[in-house]
Structures are given as C-alpha cells and as structure tokens.
CSV table of C-alpha atoms and ligand atoms in Angstrom, one decimal:
chain,number,residue,atom,x,y,z
X,1,MET,CA,-27.4,-78.1,-55.3
X,2,GLN,CA,-28.3,-79.5,-51.9
X,3,ARG,CA,-29.6,-82.4,-51.6
X,4,LYS,CA,-31.7,-84.5,-49.0
X,5,ILE,CA,-30.5,-87.9,-47.2
X,6,ILE,CA,-31.7,-90.4,-44.9
X,7,ILE,CA,-28.5,-92.5,-43.6
X,8,ASP,CA,-30.0,-95.8,-42.6
X,9,THR,CA,-27.5,-97.6,-40.2
X,10,ASP,CA,-25.6,-99.5,-37.9
X,11,PRO,CA,-23.2,-98.2,-36.4
X,12,GLY,CA,-20.2,-99.1,-36.8
X,13,GLN,CA,-16.7,-97.3,-37.0
X,14,ASP,CA,-16.7,-97.0,-41.0
X,15,ASP,CA,-20.7,-96.0,-40.6
X,16,ALA,CA,-19.4,-92.9,-38.0
X,17,VAL,CA,-16.8,-91.8,-40.9
X,18,ALA,CA,-19.7,-92.0,-43.2
X,19,ILE,CA,-22.1,-89.8,-41.0
X,20,LEU,CA,-19.5,-87.5,-40.3
X,21,LEU,CA,-18.5,-87.3,-43.8
X,22,ALA,CA,-22.6,-86.0,-44.5
X,23,LEU,CA,-22.6,-84.0,-41.6
X,24,ALA,CA,-19.3,-82.0,-42.8
X,25,SER,CA,-21.0,-81.8,-46.0
X,26,PRO,CA,-24.2,-79.5,-45.4
X,27,ASP,CA,-24.1,-77.4,-49.0
X,28,GLU,CA,-24.3,-80.4,-50.9
X,29,LEU,CA,-26.3,-82.9,-48.5
X,30,ASP,CA,-29.3,-82.3,-46.0
X,31,VAL,CA,-29.2,-84.8,-43.8
X,32,LEU,CA,-33.2,-84.9,-43.1
X,33,GLY,CA,-32.5,-88.1,-40.4
X,34,ILE,CA,-30.6,-90.7,-39.4
X,35,THR,CA,-32.6,-94.4,-38.9
X,36,ALA,CA,-30.6,-96.8,-37.1
X,37,VAL,CA,-31.2,-100.8,-37.8
X,38,ALA,CA,-29.8,-103.8,-36.2
X,39,GLY,CA,-26.7,-105.3,-37.6
X,40,ASN,CA,-22.8,-104.4,-36.1
X,41,VAL,CA,-24.2,-104.2,-32.9
X,42,PRO,CA,-27.8,-105.0,-31.4
X,43,LEU,CA,-30.4,-102.0,-31.7
X,44,ALA,CA,-29.7,-100.4,-29.0
X,45,LEU,CA,-26.1,-99.9,-29.2
X,46,THR,CA,-26.8,-98.5,-33.0
X,47,GLN,CA,-29.0,-96.0,-32.1
X,48,LYS,CA,-27.0,-94.7,-29.3
X,49,ASN,CA,-24.2,-94.9,-31.7
X,50,ALA,CA,-25.8,-92.7,-34.2
X,51,ARG,CA,-26.3,-90.0,-31.5
X,52,ILE,CA,-23.1,-90.1,-30.4
X,53,VAL,CA,-21.6,-89.4,-33.8
X,54,CYS,CA,-24.2,-86.3,-34.2
X,55,GLU,CA,-22.8,-85.1,-30.9
X,56,LEU,CA,-19.5,-85.6,-32.3
X,57,ALA,CA,-20.3,-83.6,-35.4
X,58,GLY,CA,-21.8,-81.1,-33.3
X,59,ARG,CA,-24.9,-82.1,-34.7
X,60,PRO,CA,-27.3,-82.5,-32.0
X,61,ASP,CA,-30.3,-81.3,-34.3
X,62,VAL,CA,-30.0,-84.1,-36.7
X,63,PRO,CA,-33.5,-86.6,-35.7
X,64,VAL,CA,-32.4,-90.0,-34.5
X,65,PHE,CA,-35.1,-92.9,-35.0
X,66,ALA,CA,-34.9,-96.5,-33.8
X,67,GLY,CA,-36.1,-99.3,-36.3
X,68,CYS,CA,-36.2,-102.9,-36.7
X,69,ASP,CA,-34.3,-104.5,-33.8
X,70,ARG,CA,-33.9,-107.9,-36.3
X,71,PRO,CA,-34.0,-109.3,-39.5
X,72,LEU,CA,-37.1,-109.9,-41.2
X,73,LYS,CA,-37.1,-113.9,-41.0
X,74,ARG,CA,-33.7,-114.8,-39.5
X,75,ALA,CA,-32.3,-114.3,-36.1
X,76,LEU,CA,-29.6,-111.6,-35.7
X,77,VAL,CA,-26.5,-111.9,-36.7
X,78,THR,CA,-24.0,-109.7,-35.2
X,79,ALA,CA,-20.0,-108.5,-35.8
X,80,GLU,CA,-19.0,-107.5,-32.1
X,81,HIS,CA,-15.4,-109.4,-33.6
X,82,VAL,CA,-15.1,-106.1,-35.9
X,83,HIS,CA,-16.5,-103.4,-34.4
X,84,GLY,CA,-16.0,-104.4,-31.0
X,85,LYS,CA,-18.8,-104.5,-27.5
X,86,THR,CA,-19.9,-101.2,-28.6
X,87,GLY,CA,-19.5,-101.1,-31.8
X,88,LEU,CA,-17.7,-98.0,-31.9
X,89,ASP,CA,-14.6,-99.0,-29.9
X,90,GLY,CA,-11.6,-97.2,-30.1
X,91,PRO,CA,-11.9,-93.7,-29.0
X,92,VAL,CA,-13.5,-92.9,-25.5
X,93,LEU,CA,-16.6,-91.0,-26.6
X,94,PRO,CA,-19.2,-89.4,-24.1
X,95,ASP,CA,-22.8,-90.6,-23.8
X,96,PRO,CA,-25.1,-88.6,-25.9
X,97,LEU,CA,-27.1,-86.0,-24.4
X,98,MET,CA,-29.3,-85.3,-27.4
X,99,PRO,CA,-32.9,-87.6,-27.0
X,100,LEU,CA,-33.9,-90.6,-29.3
X,101,GLN,CA,-36.9,-89.4,-31.6
X,102,ASP,CA,-40.1,-90.9,-30.5
X,103,ALA,CA,-40.9,-91.9,-33.4
X,104,HIS,CA,-40.1,-95.7,-35.1
X,105,ALA,CA,-37.3,-95.7,-37.8
X,106,VAL,CA,-40.2,-97.3,-40.6
X,107,GLU,CA,-42.8,-94.2,-39.3
X,108,PHE,CA,-39.9,-91.5,-40.3
X,109,LEU,CA,-39.2,-93.0,-43.8
X,110,ILE,CA,-42.8,-93.7,-44.6
X,111,GLN,CA,-43.5,-89.9,-43.5
X,112,THR,CA,-41.1,-88.6,-44.3
X,113,LEU,CA,-41.6,-90.0,-48.5
X,114,ARG,CA,-44.5,-89.3,-49.0
X,115,ARG,CA,-44.6,-85.7,-47.3
X,116,GLU,CA,-41.1,-84.7,-49.3
X,117,PRO,CA,-41.8,-84.0,-53.5
X,118,ALA,CA,-41.6,-87.3,-55.2
X,119,GLU,CA,-38.0,-88.3,-55.9
X,120,SER,CA,-36.3,-85.3,-54.2
X,121,VAL,CA,-35.1,-87.9,-51.4
X,122,THR,CA,-32.4,-90.3,-51.4
X,123,LEU,CA,-31.8,-93.4,-49.1
X,124,CYS,CA,-28.2,-94.0,-47.8
X,125,PRO,CA,-28.5,-97.7,-46.5
X,126,LEU,CA,-25.3,-98.8,-44.8
X,127,GLY,CA,-26.7,-101.8,-42.8
X,128,PRO,CA,-29.0,-104.2,-43.2
X,129,LEU,CA,-31.5,-103.6,-45.6
X,130,THR,CA,-34.7,-104.2,-42.6
X,131,ASN,CA,-36.1,-100.8,-42.4
X,132,ILE,CA,-35.8,-100.0,-46.1
X,133,ALA,CA,-37.4,-103.4,-47.0
X,134,THR,CA,-40.2,-103.1,-44.1
X,135,ALA,CA,-41.3,-99.3,-45.4
X,136,MET,CA,-41.5,-100.6,-48.6
X,137,GLN,CA,-43.9,-103.7,-47.6
X,138,ALA,CA,-45.7,-101.4,-45.3
X,139,ALA,CA,-46.1,-98.5,-47.3
X,140,PRO,CA,-45.8,-99.6,-51.4
X,141,GLU,CA,-46.7,-96.3,-52.1
X,142,ILE,CA,-43.4,-94.7,-51.1
X,143,VAL,CA,-41.2,-96.8,-53.2
X,144,PRO,CA,-41.3,-95.0,-56.7
X,145,ARG,CA,-41.0,-91.8,-54.8
X,146,ILE,CA,-37.6,-92.6,-53.9
X,147,ALA,CA,-35.4,-90.2,-55.6
X,148,GLN,CA,-32.4,-93.6,-55.7
X,149,ILE,CA,-30.5,-95.5,-53.2
X,150,VAL,CA,-27.1,-95.5,-52.9
X,151,LEU,CA,-26.2,-98.3,-50.3
X,152,MET,CA,-23.2,-99.8,-49.3
X,153,GLY,CA,-23.2,-104.1,-49.4
X,154,GLY,CA,-22.2,-107.4,-51.6
X,155,ALA,CA,-19.3,-108.0,-53.2
X,156,TYR,CA,-18.6,-110.1,-56.7
X,157,PHE,CA,-15.0,-110.3,-57.4
X,158,GLU,CA,-14.1,-110.3,-53.3
X,159,VAL,CA,-17.1,-113.0,-52.6
X,160,GLY,CA,-17.6,-112.7,-48.8
X,161,ASN,CA,-16.3,-111.0,-45.7
X,162,ILE,CA,-18.5,-112.8,-43.1
X,163,THR,CA,-19.2,-116.1,-45.0
X,164,PRO,CA,-17.0,-117.0,-48.0
X,165,ALA,CA,-20.1,-116.3,-50.1
X,166,ALA,CA,-21.2,-113.1,-48.8
X,167,GLU,CA,-20.7,-109.8,-47.6
X,168,PHE,CA,-22.4,-108.8,-44.1
X,169,ASN,CA,-24.9,-106.7,-44.6
X,170,ILE,CA,-26.5,-108.8,-47.4
X,171,HIS,CA,-25.7,-111.8,-45.1
X,172,VAL,CA,-27.7,-110.3,-42.1
X,173,ASP,CA,-31.1,-109.8,-44.0
X,174,PRO,CA,-31.2,-111.2,-47.3
X,175,GLU,CA,-35.2,-111.3,-47.2
X,176,ALA,CA,-35.3,-107.4,-47.0
X,177,ALA,CA,-32.2,-107.2,-49.3
X,178,GLU,CA,-34.5,-109.0,-51.7
X,179,ILE,CA,-36.8,-106.9,-51.5
X,180,VAL,CA,-34.9,-103.8,-52.2
X,181,PHE,CA,-33.1,-105.3,-55.4
X,182,GLY,CA,-36.2,-106.0,-56.6
X,183,SER,CA,-38.0,-102.9,-55.8
X,184,GLY,CA,-37.3,-100.9,-59.3
X,185,VAL,CA,-36.2,-97.8,-57.6
X,186,PRO,CA,-32.2,-96.5,-59.1
X,187,LEU,CA,-29.4,-98.3,-57.1
X,188,THR,CA,-26.0,-97.8,-56.4
X,189,VAL,CA,-24.1,-100.2,-54.8
X,190,MET,CA,-20.5,-100.0,-53.1
X,191,PRO,CA,-19.5,-104.1,-52.9
X,192,LEU,CA,-16.8,-105.1,-51.3
X,193,ASP,CA,-15.2,-104.6,-54.9
X,194,VAL,CA,-14.6,-101.3,-54.0
X,195,THR,CA,-15.0,-100.6,-50.5
X,196,HIS,CA,-11.5,-102.9,-50.1
X,197,LYS,CA,-9.7,-100.2,-52.0
X,198,ALA,CA,-10.4,-97.5,-49.5
X,199,LEU,CA,-7.9,-98.5,-46.9
X,200,VAL,CA,-6.5,-96.4,-44.4
X,201,THR,CA,-2.9,-96.5,-44.5
X,202,GLN,CA,-0.6,-95.5,-42.2
X,203,ALA,CA,0.1,-92.4,-43.7
X,204,ARG,CA,-4.0,-91.8,-44.3
X,205,ASN,CA,-4.3,-92.7,-41.0
X,206,ALA,CA,-1.8,-89.8,-39.9
X,207,ALA,CA,-3.7,-87.2,-41.9
X,208,PHE,CA,-6.7,-87.6,-40.0
X,209,ARG,CA,-5.1,-87.7,-36.9
X,210,GLY,CA,-3.0,-84.7,-38.2
X,211,LEU,CA,-6.1,-83.0,-38.4
X,212,GLY,CA,-5.6,-82.0,-35.0
X,213,THR,CA,-9.6,-81.8,-33.9
X,214,ARG,CA,-11.2,-84.3,-32.0
X,215,VAL,CA,-13.0,-85.7,-35.0
X,216,GLY,CA,-9.9,-85.9,-37.1
X,217,VAL,CA,-7.9,-87.5,-33.6
X,218,ALA,CA,-11.4,-89.9,-33.3
X,219,VAL,CA,-11.5,-91.0,-36.7
X,220,ALA,CA,-8.3,-92.2,-36.2
X,221,GLU,CA,-8.7,-94.3,-33.0
X,222,MET,CA,-11.5,-95.8,-34.5
X,223,THR,CA,-9.5,-96.9,-38.0
X,224,ASP,CA,-6.9,-97.6,-35.5
X,225,PHE,CA,-9.1,-99.8,-33.7
X,226,PHE,CA,-11.1,-101.2,-36.9
X,227,GLU,CA,-8.0,-102.2,-38.5
X,228,ARG,CA,-6.7,-105.2,-36.7
X,229,PHE,CA,-9.6,-107.1,-38.2
X,230,ASP,CA,-9.3,-106.7,-41.7
X,231,LYS,CA,-4.9,-107.0,-41.0
X,232,ALA,CA,-5.2,-110.1,-39.7
X,233,LYS,CA,-7.6,-111.7,-42.2
X,234,TYR,CA,-6.4,-110.5,-45.4
X,235,GLY,CA,-2.7,-109.2,-44.6
X,236,SER,CA,-4.0,-105.8,-46.1
X,237,ASP,CA,-2.4,-101.9,-45.5
X,238,GLY,CA,-5.7,-100.8,-42.6
X,239,ALA,CA,-9.4,-100.6,-42.4
X,240,PRO,CA,-11.3,-100.8,-45.6
X,241,LEU,CA,-13.5,-97.8,-45.4
X,242,HIS,CA,-16.3,-99.1,-46.6
X,243,ASP,CA,-19.5,-97.4,-45.4
X,244,PRO,CA,-17.6,-93.9,-46.3
X,245,CYS,CA,-18.0,-94.9,-50.0
X,246,VAL,CA,-21.8,-94.0,-50.2
X,247,THR,CA,-21.4,-90.4,-49.0
X,248,ALA,CA,-18.4,-90.1,-50.9
X,249,PHE,CA,-20.1,-91.3,-53.8
X,250,LEU,CA,-22.7,-88.6,-53.2
X,251,LEU,CA,-20.3,-86.0,-53.2
X,252,ARG,CA,-17.7,-87.0,-55.7
X,253,PRO,CA,-19.7,-89.7,-58.0
X,254,ASP,CA,-16.5,-89.0,-60.7
X,255,LEU,CA,-14.3,-91.1,-58.3
X,256,PHE,CA,-16.4,-94.6,-58.4
X,257,SER,CA,-16.4,-96.5,-61.4
X,258,GLY,CA,-18.7,-100.0,-62.1
X,259,ARG,CA,-21.0,-101.5,-64.4
X,260,HIS,CA,-24.9,-101.4,-64.4
X,261,VAL,CA,-25.8,-104.9,-64.0
X,262,ASN,CA,-28.4,-107.7,-63.0
X,263,VAL,CA,-28.4,-108.3,-59.6
X,264,GLU,CA,-29.7,-110.9,-57.7
X,265,ILE,CA,-30.0,-112.0,-53.9
X,266,GLU,CA,-29.4,-116.0,-52.7
X,267,THR,CA,-32.1,-116.5,-50.1
X,268,GLU,CA,-32.1,-120.0,-50.2
X,269,GLY,CA,-28.8,-121.2,-50.6
X,270,ARG,CA,-27.3,-124.0,-47.9
X,271,PHE,CA,-23.8,-122.1,-48.0
X,272,THR,CA,-24.9,-119.0,-49.9
X,273,ALA,CA,-27.3,-117.1,-48.5
X,274,GLY,CA,-26.7,-113.2,-48.8
X,275,MET,CA,-24.4,-113.6,-51.8
X,276,THR,CA,-25.3,-111.3,-54.3
X,277,VAL,CA,-25.2,-112.9,-57.5
X,278,ALA,CA,-24.2,-109.9,-60.4
X,279,ASP,CA,-24.2,-110.8,-63.9
X,280,TRP,CA,-20.6,-108.5,-64.3
X,281,TRP,CA,-20.1,-109.8,-67.4
X,282,GLY,CA,-23.9,-110.1,-68.9
X,283,VAL,CA,-24.4,-113.5,-69.3
X,284,THR,CA,-28.0,-113.9,-68.1
X,285,GLY,CA,-30.1,-111.9,-69.9
X,286,ARG,CA,-32.0,-110.3,-67.0
X,287,ALA,CA,-32.9,-106.4,-67.0
X,288,PRO,CA,-29.9,-104.5,-65.0
X,289,ASN,CA,-31.4,-103.4,-61.9
X,290,ALA,CA,-28.2,-101.6,-59.9
X,291,MET,CA,-25.1,-99.6,-60.6
X,292,PHE,CA,-22.7,-101.7,-59.1
X,293,MET,CA,-19.4,-100.2,-59.0
X,294,GLY,CA,-16.0,-101.9,-59.0
X,295,ASP,CA,-13.5,-99.3,-58.5
X,296,LEU,CA,-12.5,-96.1,-56.8
X,297,ASP,CA,-9.8,-93.3,-57.1
X,298,ALA,CA,-8.4,-94.4,-53.5
X,299,ASP,CA,-6.4,-91.0,-52.9
X,300,GLY,CA,-9.3,-89.0,-54.2
X,301,PHE,CA,-11.7,-90.3,-51.9
X,302,PHE,CA,-9.1,-89.9,-48.8
X,303,ALA,CA,-8.3,-86.4,-50.4
X,304,LEU,CA,-11.7,-85.8,-49.9
X,305,LEU,CA,-12.3,-87.5,-46.7
X,306,THR,CA,-9.7,-86.1,-44.9
X,307,GLU,CA,-10.7,-82.2,-46.3
X,308,ARG,CA,-14.5,-83.0,-45.3
X,309,LEU,CA,-13.2,-83.9,-41.6
X,310,GLY,CA,-11.4,-81.3,-41.1
X,311,ARG,CA,-14.5,-79.1,-41.5
X,312,LEU,CA,-15.7,-80.6,-38.6
I,401,BDR,C1,-20.4,-103.9,-43.7
I,401,BDR,O1,-20.7,-104.6,-42.7
I,401,BDR,C2,-19.9,-103.9,-41.4
I,401,BDR,O2,-19.4,-104.2,-40.7
I,401,BDR,C3,-19.6,-102.2,-41.7
I,401,BDR,O3,-20.3,-101.2,-41.2
I,401,BDR,C4,-20.1,-102.1,-43.6
I,401,BDR,O4,-21.8,-101.8,-43.4
I,401,BDR,C5,-19.3,-104.1,-44.2
I,401,BDR,O5,-19.4,-105.5,-44.8
I,402,CA,CA1,-22.7,-100.9,-41.6
C-alpha cells in the first residue's frame, strides 16, 4: 500500500539522495509535496535545489513549496562548509524549469493535513524543524491528524557535529524541535548514531556511478563532494548519508533498530543548545516520546538505495 508523505527539507546533497530514494519508490511512497526550509543554505537555494532534484528524478510534477527563511527565535546558522556554496555542490545540474508553488510551505502543510484523512499523512523532516513547528503552532488541530513523523536529527552517543553537543538540524532551531518533540505525534528519529554508520565507502560510491545513469553519476558526484568534510573531521571512510535513512526507514524499517525513549531538547544551555537529551538508559522516569534509532544494517541500506536509484 502506498503511504502518503510530505518531505520537509533543506537540500543538501544527502537531502537530495533522500528525495531521490522516495521518488524512486512510487509503489510504496506517494510524495504529496516537498516543503523547503532554510538550513544547510538559505531558503532561496533550498527551494531551488529541491526543484533541481525533482527534475533530476524526472518528476517536475511534484509540487515544491518555500517555507520559513529563518528559525523561530534565532539567527539562521548555515553549513556551506559541508555542502558548498550552492548546498548541492558536486555535480553540474541545470537550473530548474518547474515552477515554485505560490503557497507558503506552512500553508500547504496545514491545508493538506486538514484535507487528507486523519492519520494518513507521514511527515519526513530532513532539516531544521521550523516549518513543521510553525504549522503546529498556527493550526494545532492538525497535530493529531499527522500519522507519524520520521525525521533526521539529534544524537546521543555521537553527541554533536555542528557544536560539541548538538547535531545541526536540531541546533539550528531548538525551539522548533522542542515543539515537535513535545507534540505527542509518534516520532521516529534518525540521529547521528545511525547516520554515521551509513557511510559511502569507495565501493558503494562506485556502485552508484556504475549505474551509468544521470542519477547514479550525479549521486556519486554529490557524495564525492560531501565526503571531504567528514573524512577530514572524523577520519571516516566516506560521506554519511544522513537524510536517506529517513526514506529508507519508510521502505525497510527492518534495517534499523533503536529504543523507544524520552527525548528532550536543550534550548537554554550555554554550551549545549540543540542537544537531544535522550534517556537511552531509562534513568529519568519521563514518558517515552520517540523511537530513537541506534543502529542500521549498512549493507542492506546501500543495496536498497542503489537498486532504487537504478530505477530513475
Ligand atoms: C544533517 O544536517 C545537514 O547538514 C544534513 O543535510 C543532515 O540533514 C546532519 O547533521
Ligand atoms: Ca538535511
């Protein structure tokens, strides 16, 4: 059965691969729309990049909406040092011809959740949670209508990537994350603990390139670019494909394992703003609010991804 999803995103090479994986899987996933948010790069680039990726997938029919251009209460932090000036550095891809939708992304989220049957739409946030939190605040009645939220963000054992304590997506807009994690919607979280295990080794990158398609080569070039940051920082084998863990989970949840725990968002810490305080060891007695993933079958993940990208 097809599951209806909305992808909320700040592309980003790994966001791009997550979107491609979803669009390559129409039997399982019906992408109702893509909502762009400011994150890795400013909004003007993330909405454009989302359209570039749809066209790369041969899906100019997918509606793309621009959303919030800054976090709820803070100045925007971006990550050009990881993703390059455009956010999609690596392959040379044409400017999109498909239009940006007129409606604001938050309006699209609200209208779609009101229109579709209750608990039939899954939200897939791949960037800061500003659009989702803004929609929840503006129209609280949509919150119980959301089937579930599967998001990339946070870290426990891996702690932080943008600061010593915090992962980028949560750090950029901790107040938005606090609203989403406190919403009561069933949450599945792909933290760095998982995504740092989804590493594009040379062999895995060769498999993308070996598809011999425009998409396969573009993904190989994206990960070539993206990997230089993590190799230098962590000494890892290649680029972590953070965001595709979200769309892969929708297709093959059996590839992932974790714990249903309480996760609170640090919004005030002098050094720790944006930290996901996950009660992994169950020491607080606070009610669980998130399935917090800890491990994945990396070979299974890359086999799925390569096979699906080959369909585009
Ligand atoms: C997250 O931050 C961004 O740089 C990536 O696209 C991913 O969503 C990883 O911390
Ligand atoms: Ca992202």
